[in-house]
Structure formats: C-alpha cells, structure tokens
Short mmCIF file of N, CA and C in Angstrom, two decimals:
data_model
loop_
_atom_site.label_atom_id
_atom_site.label_comp_id
_atom_site.label_asym_id
_atom_site.label_seq_id
_atom_site.Cartn_x
_atom_site.Cartn_y
_atom_site.Cartn_z
N MET P 1 -7.33 73.01 -33.97
CA MET P 1 -7.74 71.65 -33.89
C MET P 1 -8.06 71.11 -32.51
N ARG P 2 -9.09 70.49 -32.33
CA ARG P 2 -9.49 70.04 -30.99
C ARG P 2 -8.79 68.86 -30.56
N LYS P 3 -8.59 68.89 -29.21
CA LYS P 3 -7.78 67.92 -28.55
C LYS P 3 -8.66 66.61 -28.37
N GLN P 4 -8.15 65.35 -28.58
CA GLN P 4 -8.96 64.23 -28.28
C GLN P 4 -8.91 63.90 -26.83
N PRO P 5 -10.13 63.29 -26.48
CA PRO P 5 -10.11 62.88 -25.06
C PRO P 5 -9.01 61.82 -24.55
N LYS P 6 -8.48 61.90 -23.29
CA LYS P 6 -7.41 61.08 -22.89
C LYS P 6 -7.67 59.58 -22.93
N LEU P 7 -9.12 59.21 -22.54
CA LEU P 7 -9.34 57.70 -22.58
C LEU P 7 -9.31 57.13 -23.99
N LYS P 8 -9.76 57.99 -25.07
CA LYS P 8 -9.89 57.48 -26.45
C LYS P 8 -8.18 57.43 -26.94
N LYS P 9 -7.47 58.29 -26.61
CA LYS P 9 -6.18 58.32 -26.83
C LYS P 9 -5.34 56.98 -26.47
N GLN P 10 -5.75 56.60 -25.18
CA GLN P 10 -5.08 55.56 -24.57
C GLN P 10 -5.56 54.15 -25.02
N ASN P 11 -6.76 54.12 -25.70
CA ASN P 11 -7.46 52.93 -26.11
C ASN P 11 -7.75 52.12 -24.90
N ILE P 12 -8.31 52.47 -23.79
CA ILE P 12 -8.34 51.77 -22.65
C ILE P 12 -9.27 50.51 -22.88
N GLN P 13 -10.31 50.43 -23.60
CA GLN P 13 -11.14 49.25 -23.82
C GLN P 13 -10.38 48.28 -24.40
N GLU P 14 -9.27 48.54 -25.36
CA GLU P 14 -8.60 47.41 -25.78
C GLU P 14 -7.69 46.83 -24.74
N VAL P 15 -7.17 47.64 -23.88
CA VAL P 15 -6.33 47.01 -22.73
C VAL P 15 -7.19 46.08 -21.84
N PHE P 16 -8.52 46.30 -21.70
CA PHE P 16 -9.26 45.34 -20.92
C PHE P 16 -9.54 44.10 -21.79
N ILE P 17 -9.73 44.21 -22.96
CA ILE P 17 -10.09 43.19 -23.82
C ILE P 17 -8.81 42.18 -23.92
N LEU P 18 -7.70 42.85 -24.08
CA LEU P 18 -6.45 41.97 -24.02
C LEU P 18 -6.24 41.28 -22.74
N LEU P 19 -6.74 42.08 -21.48
CA LEU P 19 -6.58 41.36 -20.19
C LEU P 19 -7.52 40.07 -20.01
N ALA P 20 -8.64 40.24 -20.71
CA ALA P 20 -9.59 39.12 -20.66
C ALA P 20 -8.95 38.04 -21.37
N CYS P 21 -8.50 38.23 -22.65
CA CYS P 21 -7.88 37.01 -23.33
C CYS P 21 -6.78 36.45 -22.65
N ALA P 22 -5.91 37.41 -22.08
CA ALA P 22 -4.65 36.82 -21.38
C ALA P 22 -5.07 35.96 -20.05
N SER P 23 -6.21 36.40 -19.24
CA SER P 23 -6.63 35.66 -18.17
C SER P 23 -7.29 34.28 -18.69
N PHE P 24 -7.92 34.41 -19.85
CA PHE P 24 -8.56 33.13 -20.29
C PHE P 24 -7.44 32.07 -20.63
N VAL P 25 -6.43 32.59 -21.34
CA VAL P 25 -5.36 31.69 -21.74
C VAL P 25 -4.68 30.99 -20.59
N SER P 26 -4.39 31.98 -19.67
CA SER P 26 -3.66 31.38 -18.46
C SER P 26 -4.37 30.41 -17.67
N ALA P 27 -5.79 30.73 -17.57
CA ALA P 27 -6.63 29.88 -16.79
C ALA P 27 -6.84 28.52 -17.45
N LEU P 28 -6.83 28.50 -18.97
CA LEU P 28 -6.90 27.29 -19.66
C LEU P 28 -5.66 26.49 -19.54
N PHE P 29 -4.52 26.99 -19.46
CA PHE P 29 -3.42 26.29 -19.23
C PHE P 29 -3.27 25.74 -17.91
N PHE P 30 -3.71 26.40 -16.88
CA PHE P 30 -3.87 25.86 -15.51
C PHE P 30 -4.83 24.60 -15.42
N ALA P 31 -5.99 24.87 -16.21
CA ALA P 31 -6.90 23.81 -16.22
C ALA P 31 -6.29 22.42 -16.87
N VAL P 32 -5.63 22.54 -17.90
CA VAL P 32 -4.96 21.55 -18.66
C VAL P 32 -3.81 20.83 -17.76
N SER P 33 -3.07 21.62 -17.02
CA SER P 33 -2.05 21.02 -16.25
C SER P 33 -2.45 20.48 -14.88
N SER P 34 -3.66 20.80 -14.48
CA SER P 34 -4.12 20.36 -13.14
C SER P 34 -4.55 18.96 -13.18
N GLY P 35 -4.94 18.30 -14.25
CA GLY P 35 -5.15 17.08 -14.33
C GLY P 35 -6.65 16.68 -13.99
N GLU P 36 -6.90 16.14 -12.70
CA GLU P 36 -8.18 15.69 -12.18
C GLU P 36 -9.15 16.91 -12.22
N ASN P 37 -8.80 17.88 -11.73
CA ASN P 37 -9.64 19.18 -11.59
C ASN P 37 -9.73 20.15 -12.64
N ALA P 38 -9.66 19.49 -13.91
CA ALA P 38 -9.77 20.29 -15.11
C ALA P 38 -11.09 21.03 -15.30
N GLY P 39 -12.21 20.39 -14.90
CA GLY P 39 -13.45 21.09 -14.87
C GLY P 39 -13.57 22.35 -14.06
N GLY P 40 -13.02 22.24 -12.78
CA GLY P 40 -12.98 23.44 -12.00
C GLY P 40 -12.11 24.59 -12.70
N GLY P 41 -10.99 24.17 -13.35
CA GLY P 41 -10.11 25.25 -14.00
C GLY P 41 -10.83 25.80 -15.20
N LEU P 42 -11.38 25.10 -16.02
CA LEU P 42 -12.23 25.53 -17.12
C LEU P 42 -13.38 26.49 -16.70
N PHE P 43 -14.07 26.01 -15.52
CA PHE P 43 -15.20 27.00 -14.93
C PHE P 43 -14.50 28.34 -14.68
N PHE P 44 -13.31 28.34 -13.98
CA PHE P 44 -12.73 29.59 -13.50
C PHE P 44 -12.29 30.37 -14.70
N ALA P 45 -11.87 29.84 -15.80
CA ALA P 45 -11.43 30.39 -17.02
C ALA P 45 -12.54 31.08 -17.62
N MET P 46 -13.67 30.39 -17.71
CA MET P 46 -14.89 31.08 -18.41
C MET P 46 -15.40 32.22 -17.35
N LEU P 47 -15.45 31.97 -16.18
CA LEU P 47 -15.90 33.01 -15.19
C LEU P 47 -15.01 34.24 -15.31
N SER P 48 -13.68 34.14 -15.27
CA SER P 48 -12.88 35.26 -15.20
C SER P 48 -12.99 35.92 -16.71
N THR P 49 -13.11 35.18 -17.62
CA THR P 49 -13.13 35.86 -19.00
C THR P 49 -14.50 36.74 -19.16
N PHE P 50 -15.63 36.15 -18.54
CA PHE P 50 -16.83 36.99 -18.71
C PHE P 50 -16.87 38.08 -17.69
N ILE P 51 -16.19 38.07 -16.72
CA ILE P 51 -15.95 39.20 -15.84
C ILE P 51 -15.17 40.23 -16.57
N ASN P 52 -13.99 39.77 -17.09
CA ASN P 52 -13.20 40.85 -17.87
C ASN P 52 -13.81 41.48 -18.99
N MET P 53 -14.62 40.52 -19.67
CA MET P 53 -15.18 41.12 -20.96
C MET P 53 -16.39 42.12 -20.43
N GLY P 54 -16.86 41.90 -19.31
CA GLY P 54 -17.90 42.77 -18.78
C GLY P 54 -17.25 44.29 -18.30
N ILE P 55 -16.15 44.12 -17.91
CA ILE P 55 -15.29 45.30 -17.51
C ILE P 55 -14.92 46.07 -18.83
N ALA P 56 -14.63 45.33 -19.81
CA ALA P 56 -14.23 45.94 -21.15
C ALA P 56 -15.51 46.63 -21.66
N TYR P 57 -16.56 46.00 -21.61
CA TYR P 57 -17.85 46.60 -22.25
C TYR P 57 -18.29 47.79 -21.42
N VAL P 58 -18.15 47.79 -20.19
CA VAL P 58 -18.49 49.03 -19.39
C VAL P 58 -17.49 50.18 -19.72
N SER P 59 -16.30 49.87 -19.76
CA SER P 59 -15.33 50.85 -20.14
C SER P 59 -15.56 51.44 -21.46
N LEU P 60 -16.01 50.61 -22.49
CA LEU P 60 -16.32 51.20 -23.80
C LEU P 60 -17.51 51.89 -23.65
N LEU P 61 -18.67 51.56 -22.97
CA LEU P 61 -19.70 52.41 -22.78
C LEU P 61 -19.30 53.91 -22.03
N ALA P 62 -18.54 53.76 -21.18
CA ALA P 62 -18.03 55.08 -20.46
C ALA P 62 -17.25 55.83 -21.37
N THR P 63 -16.43 55.35 -22.23
CA THR P 63 -15.69 56.19 -23.17
C THR P 63 -16.72 56.74 -24.30
N ARG P 64 -17.61 56.03 -24.81
CA ARG P 64 -18.69 56.69 -25.60
C ARG P 64 -19.48 57.74 -24.98
N LYS P 65 -19.80 57.48 -23.66
CA LYS P 65 -20.50 58.52 -22.91
C LYS P 65 -19.76 59.83 -22.77
N LEU P 66 -18.47 59.61 -22.39
CA LEU P 66 -17.46 60.83 -22.39
C LEU P 66 -17.47 61.58 -23.63
N GLU P 67 -17.35 60.80 -24.66
CA GLU P 67 -17.21 61.60 -26.00
C GLU P 67 -18.45 62.28 -26.29
N LYS P 68 -19.63 61.75 -25.88
CA LYS P 68 -20.87 62.39 -26.23
C LYS P 68 -21.04 63.63 -25.43
N VAL P 69 -20.64 63.61 -24.10
CA VAL P 69 -20.66 64.76 -23.28
C VAL P 69 -19.75 65.83 -23.67
N LEU P 70 -18.54 65.34 -24.08
CA LEU P 70 -17.50 66.39 -24.62
C LEU P 70 -18.02 67.15 -25.81
N LYS P 71 -18.64 66.40 -26.71
CA LYS P 71 -19.23 66.91 -27.98
C LYS P 71 -20.45 67.99 -27.48
N GLU P 72 -21.17 67.65 -26.66
CA GLU P 72 -22.31 68.50 -26.28
C GLU P 72 -21.72 69.69 -25.62
N SER P 73 -20.74 69.58 -24.71
CA SER P 73 -20.15 70.85 -24.00
C SER P 73 -19.39 71.77 -25.00
N ASN P 74 -18.77 71.09 -25.84
CA ASN P 74 -18.16 71.96 -26.96
C ASN P 74 -19.03 72.67 -27.86
N SER P 75 -20.24 72.06 -28.03
CA SER P 75 -21.23 72.73 -29.00
C SER P 75 -21.92 73.85 -28.24
N LYS P 76 -22.00 73.67 -27.00
CA LYS P 76 -22.73 74.82 -26.28
C LYS P 76 -21.78 75.91 -26.02
N THR P 77 -20.41 75.73 -25.94
CA THR P 77 -19.52 76.68 -25.58
C THR P 77 -19.25 77.69 -27.01
N THR P 78 -19.44 76.99 -28.07
CA THR P 78 -19.08 77.71 -29.31
C THR P 78 -20.44 78.34 -29.86
#
C-alpha cells in the first residue's frame, strides 16, 4: 500500500481557509466596535481575507503539483 503525501494527510489548505475565515470575522468585529472608522475596518477585513484566500489557493496548487510529481516519480520507478 502506498503512503500518502504528508501535505495531503494534514489537509494544509483547509487550515489556510479556516485562517482566512477567522481573520475576516475578527476584523469584522473590530470594524463594528470601532464606531467612526468602520469603513477602514471593513477594508482591512476584506484585504486580509483576500490575502489569506490567495495563500490558501497557492497551497492548494502546491499540494496538487506535489501529488502529480509523486505519481510521475512512482510510475517511473515501477
């Protein structure tokens, strides 16, 4: 039985997506509680969410690339 890659086992992309959601919610609470500067807080919430979602997307692509490379290397050795 073939051993699965470590990144897939840890579900690293789900961790980054969860981080993005948590940062969005925390920044949204900051924007609501800040009063007059609510617009700046909402902008920060959206910006941090898009940055974290970009990180999650890149990690997902890296995981898929790693799986593809591992499949190719396993097929060449057998």
